[in-house]
One Martini backbone bead per residue (centre of mass of N, CA, C, O) as a GRO file, in nm:
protein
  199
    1UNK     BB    1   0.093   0.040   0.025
    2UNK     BB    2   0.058   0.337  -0.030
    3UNK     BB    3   0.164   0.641   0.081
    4UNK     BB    4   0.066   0.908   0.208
    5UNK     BB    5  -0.005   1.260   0.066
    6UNK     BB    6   0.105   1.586   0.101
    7UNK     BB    7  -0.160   1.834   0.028
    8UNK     BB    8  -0.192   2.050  -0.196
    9UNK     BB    9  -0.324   2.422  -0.319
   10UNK     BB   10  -0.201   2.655  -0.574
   11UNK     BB   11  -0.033   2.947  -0.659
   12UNK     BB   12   0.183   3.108  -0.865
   13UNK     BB   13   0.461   3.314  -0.902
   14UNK     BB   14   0.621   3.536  -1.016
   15UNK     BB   15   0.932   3.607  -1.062
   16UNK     BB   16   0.972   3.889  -0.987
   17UNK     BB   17   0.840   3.828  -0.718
   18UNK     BB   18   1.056   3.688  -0.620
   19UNK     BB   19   1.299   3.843  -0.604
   20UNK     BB   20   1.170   4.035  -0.430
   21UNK     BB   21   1.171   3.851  -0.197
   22UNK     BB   22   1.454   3.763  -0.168
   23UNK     BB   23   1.550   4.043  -0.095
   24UNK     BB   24   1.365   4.058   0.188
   25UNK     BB   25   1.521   3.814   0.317
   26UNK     BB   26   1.809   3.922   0.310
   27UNK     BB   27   1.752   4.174   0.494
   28UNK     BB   28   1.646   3.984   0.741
   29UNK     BB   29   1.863   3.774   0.796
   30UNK     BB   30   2.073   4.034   0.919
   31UNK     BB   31   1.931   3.957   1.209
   32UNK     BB   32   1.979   3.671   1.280
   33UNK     BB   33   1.736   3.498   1.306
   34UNK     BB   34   1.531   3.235   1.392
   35UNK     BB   35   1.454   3.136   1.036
   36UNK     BB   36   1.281   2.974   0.818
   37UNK     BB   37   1.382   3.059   0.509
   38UNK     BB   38   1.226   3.029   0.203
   39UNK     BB   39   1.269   2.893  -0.117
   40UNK     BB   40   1.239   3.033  -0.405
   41UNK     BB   41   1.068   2.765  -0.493
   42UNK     BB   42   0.869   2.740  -0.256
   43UNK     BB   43   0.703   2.988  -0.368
   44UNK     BB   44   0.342   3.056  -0.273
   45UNK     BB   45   0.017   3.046  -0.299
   46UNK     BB   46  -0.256   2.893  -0.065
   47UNK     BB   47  -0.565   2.767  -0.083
   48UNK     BB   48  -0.532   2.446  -0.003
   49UNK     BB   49  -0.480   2.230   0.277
   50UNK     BB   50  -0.507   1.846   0.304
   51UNK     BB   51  -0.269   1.684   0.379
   52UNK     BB   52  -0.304   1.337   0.412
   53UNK     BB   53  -0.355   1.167   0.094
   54UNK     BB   54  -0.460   0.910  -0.040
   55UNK     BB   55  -0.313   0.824  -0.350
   56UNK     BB   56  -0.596   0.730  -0.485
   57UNK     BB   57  -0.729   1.022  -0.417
   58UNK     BB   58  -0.545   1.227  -0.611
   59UNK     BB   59  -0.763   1.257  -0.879
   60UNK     BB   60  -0.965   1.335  -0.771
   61UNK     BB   61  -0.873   1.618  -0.652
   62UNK     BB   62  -0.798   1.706  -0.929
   63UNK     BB   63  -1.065   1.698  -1.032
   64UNK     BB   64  -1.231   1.869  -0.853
   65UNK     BB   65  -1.013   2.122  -0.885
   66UNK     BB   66  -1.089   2.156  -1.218
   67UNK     BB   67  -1.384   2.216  -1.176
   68UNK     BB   68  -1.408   2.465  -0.962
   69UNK     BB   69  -1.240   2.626  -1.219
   70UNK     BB   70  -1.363   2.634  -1.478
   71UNK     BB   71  -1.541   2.945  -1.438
   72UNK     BB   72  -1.292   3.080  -1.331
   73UNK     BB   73  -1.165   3.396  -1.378
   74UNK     BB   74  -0.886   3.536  -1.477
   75UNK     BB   75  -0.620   3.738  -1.257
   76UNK     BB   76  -0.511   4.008  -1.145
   77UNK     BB   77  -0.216   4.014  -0.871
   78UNK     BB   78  -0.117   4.191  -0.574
   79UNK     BB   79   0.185   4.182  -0.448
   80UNK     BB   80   0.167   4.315  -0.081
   81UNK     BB   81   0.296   4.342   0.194
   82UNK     BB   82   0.395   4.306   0.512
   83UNK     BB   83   0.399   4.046   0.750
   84UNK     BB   84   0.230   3.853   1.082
   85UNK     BB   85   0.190   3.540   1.260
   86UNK     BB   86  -0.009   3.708   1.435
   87UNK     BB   87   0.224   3.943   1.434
   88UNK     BB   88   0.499   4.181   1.471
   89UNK     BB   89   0.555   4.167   1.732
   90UNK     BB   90   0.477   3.784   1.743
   91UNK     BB   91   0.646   3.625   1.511
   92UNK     BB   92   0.592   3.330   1.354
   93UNK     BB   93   0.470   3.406   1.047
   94UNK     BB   94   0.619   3.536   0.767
   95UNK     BB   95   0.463   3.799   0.530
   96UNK     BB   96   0.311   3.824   0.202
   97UNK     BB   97   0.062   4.008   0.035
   98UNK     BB   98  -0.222   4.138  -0.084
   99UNK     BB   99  -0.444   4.307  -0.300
  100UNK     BB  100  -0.529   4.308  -0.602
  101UNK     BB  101  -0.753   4.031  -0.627
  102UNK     BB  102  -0.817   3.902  -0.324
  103UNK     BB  103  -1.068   3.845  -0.396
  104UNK     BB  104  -1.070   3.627  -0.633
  105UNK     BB  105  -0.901   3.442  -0.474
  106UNK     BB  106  -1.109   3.380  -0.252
  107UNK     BB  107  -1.288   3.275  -0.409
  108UNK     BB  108  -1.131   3.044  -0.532
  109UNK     BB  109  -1.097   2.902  -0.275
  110UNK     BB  110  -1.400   2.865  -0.218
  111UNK     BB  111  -1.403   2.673  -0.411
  112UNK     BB  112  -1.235   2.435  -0.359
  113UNK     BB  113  -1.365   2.391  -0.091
  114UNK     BB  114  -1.594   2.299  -0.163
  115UNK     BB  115  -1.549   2.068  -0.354
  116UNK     BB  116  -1.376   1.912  -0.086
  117UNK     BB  117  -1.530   1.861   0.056
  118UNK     BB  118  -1.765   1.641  -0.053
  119UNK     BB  119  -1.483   1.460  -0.006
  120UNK     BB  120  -1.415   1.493   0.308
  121UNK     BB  121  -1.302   1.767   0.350
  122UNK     BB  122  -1.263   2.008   0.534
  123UNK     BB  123  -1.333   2.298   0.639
  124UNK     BB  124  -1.294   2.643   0.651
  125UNK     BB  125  -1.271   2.828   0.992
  126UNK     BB  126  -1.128   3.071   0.837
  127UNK     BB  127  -1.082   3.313   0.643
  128UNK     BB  128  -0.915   3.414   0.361
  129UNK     BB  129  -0.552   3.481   0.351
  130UNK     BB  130  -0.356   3.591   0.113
  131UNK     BB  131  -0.017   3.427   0.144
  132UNK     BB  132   0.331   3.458   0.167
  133UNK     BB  133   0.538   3.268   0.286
  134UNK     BB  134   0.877   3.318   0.393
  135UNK     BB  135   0.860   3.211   0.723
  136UNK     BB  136   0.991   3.073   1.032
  137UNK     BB  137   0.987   3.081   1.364
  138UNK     BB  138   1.191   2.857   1.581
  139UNK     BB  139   1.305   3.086   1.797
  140UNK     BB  140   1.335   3.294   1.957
  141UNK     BB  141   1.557   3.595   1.925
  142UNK     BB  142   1.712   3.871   1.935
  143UNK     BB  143   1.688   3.928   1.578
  144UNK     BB  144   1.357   3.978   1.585
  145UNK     BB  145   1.310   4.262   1.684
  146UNK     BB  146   1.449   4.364   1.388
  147UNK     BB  147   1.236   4.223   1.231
  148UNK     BB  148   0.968   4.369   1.368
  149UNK     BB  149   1.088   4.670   1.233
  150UNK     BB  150   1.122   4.582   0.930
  151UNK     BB  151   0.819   4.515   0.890
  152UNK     BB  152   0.674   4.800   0.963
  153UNK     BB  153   0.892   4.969   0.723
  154UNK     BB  154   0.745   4.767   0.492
  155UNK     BB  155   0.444   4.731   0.486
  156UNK     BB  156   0.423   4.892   0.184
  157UNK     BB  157   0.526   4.700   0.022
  158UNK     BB  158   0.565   4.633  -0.358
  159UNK     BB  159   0.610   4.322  -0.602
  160UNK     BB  160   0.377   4.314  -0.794
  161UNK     BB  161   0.229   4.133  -1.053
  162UNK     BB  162  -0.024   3.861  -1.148
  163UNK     BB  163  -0.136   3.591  -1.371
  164UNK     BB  164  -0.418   3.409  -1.306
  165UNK     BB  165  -0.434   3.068  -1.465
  166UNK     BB  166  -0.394   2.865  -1.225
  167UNK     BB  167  -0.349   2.591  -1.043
  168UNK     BB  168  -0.171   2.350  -0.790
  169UNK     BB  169  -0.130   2.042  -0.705
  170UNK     BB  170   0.073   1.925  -0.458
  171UNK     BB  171   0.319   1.787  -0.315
  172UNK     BB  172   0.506   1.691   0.014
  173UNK     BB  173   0.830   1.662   0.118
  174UNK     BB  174   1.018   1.594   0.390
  175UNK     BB  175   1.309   1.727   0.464
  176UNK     BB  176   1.587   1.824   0.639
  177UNK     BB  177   1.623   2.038   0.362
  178UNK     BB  178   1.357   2.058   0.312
  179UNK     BB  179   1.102   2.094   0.147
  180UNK     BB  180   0.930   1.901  -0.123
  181UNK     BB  181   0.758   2.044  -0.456
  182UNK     BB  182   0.524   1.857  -0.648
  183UNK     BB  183   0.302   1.869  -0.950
  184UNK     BB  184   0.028   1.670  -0.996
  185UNK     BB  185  -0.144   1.929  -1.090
  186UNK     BB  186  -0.313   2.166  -1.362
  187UNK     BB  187  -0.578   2.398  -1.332
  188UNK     BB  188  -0.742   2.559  -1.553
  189UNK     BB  189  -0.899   2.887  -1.604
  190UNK     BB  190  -1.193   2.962  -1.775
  191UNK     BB  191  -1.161   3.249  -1.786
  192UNK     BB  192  -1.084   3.584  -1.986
  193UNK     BB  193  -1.089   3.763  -1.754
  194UNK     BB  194  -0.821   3.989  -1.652
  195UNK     BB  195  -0.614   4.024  -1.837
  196UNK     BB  196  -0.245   4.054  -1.846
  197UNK     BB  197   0.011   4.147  -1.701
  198UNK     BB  198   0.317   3.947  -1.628
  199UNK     BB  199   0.618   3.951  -1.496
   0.00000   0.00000   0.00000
């Protein structure tokens, strides 16, 4: 019997939108705070995670949300602000926001909730809110308040736009040098309105 796959659903991010989010992680590495930061190929939008999934239901979850996005227009993403959960006074998890299209996003995620409810996955107890993340604080450390810092002064900071034009199911492998993240599947978004310039 396979092992279960420890599955997601994401949307990728722009190259131009990569770099700029590198050299953010680069300014704040600077502070030694203890944070495992997210390396640039593994950086994504996250519309729903769905843990260890048997490996023979990964067709049907991936037929689910092919099916969820079928009919959703395609939209430009702006990718903006910098910030922190809980917040940026007591960092855990470190992150870049969303702007303009940000509805849209949340939209998205909403379709393939719903359609994975359906197959028996549990539903999002709360509110989507769209974010690149950046970071993990492993555990406090002297800088981390430098990090808390200059969260604040970049808060309003703007990383560009992207084109969302499909979604894709991810497996990921924990491994001791960070997870490792393949694409088992990808569904394009059904309408042509808001398309635009992508980085």
């Amino acid at each position: 019997m396979k092992s279960p796959i420890r599955t997601f659903v994401a949307v990728e991010i722009g190259e131009a939108i990569r770099r700029a989010a590198v050299a953010l992680i680069e300014e704040l590495r600077a502070a030694s705070a203890e944070v495992s930061w997210v390396a640039p190929h593994n950086m994504h939008l996250t519309v729903k995670f769905l843990g260890d999934v048997a490996a023979e239901r990964v067709p049907q979850v991936s037929a689910a949300v092919a099916e969820a996005v079928a009919e959703a227009p395609s939209f430009d993403l702006e990718v903006c602000g910098v910030g922190a959960f809980p917040n940026v006074s007591r960092p855990r998890t470190i992150w870049i926001g969303t702007g303009a299209g940000e509805a849209q996003l949340a939209d998205l995620a909403g379709r393939i909730d719903k359609a994975l409810t359906k197959l028996g996955f549990a539903r999002e107890g709360r509110d989507f809110r769209g974010h690149l993340t950046l970071g993990r604080v492993r555990r406090p450390s002297p800088g981390l308040t430098a990090v808390s810092q200059m969260l604040r002064e970049q808060s309003g900071l703007e990383f560009g736009r992207t084109t969302v034009r499909e979604v894709i199911v991810f497996s990921s492998q924990l491994q001791r040098g960070g997870p490792i993240y393949n694409a088992m599947s990808r569904a394009t978004l059904g309408g042509n309105q808001g398309l635009g310039m992508s980085d």
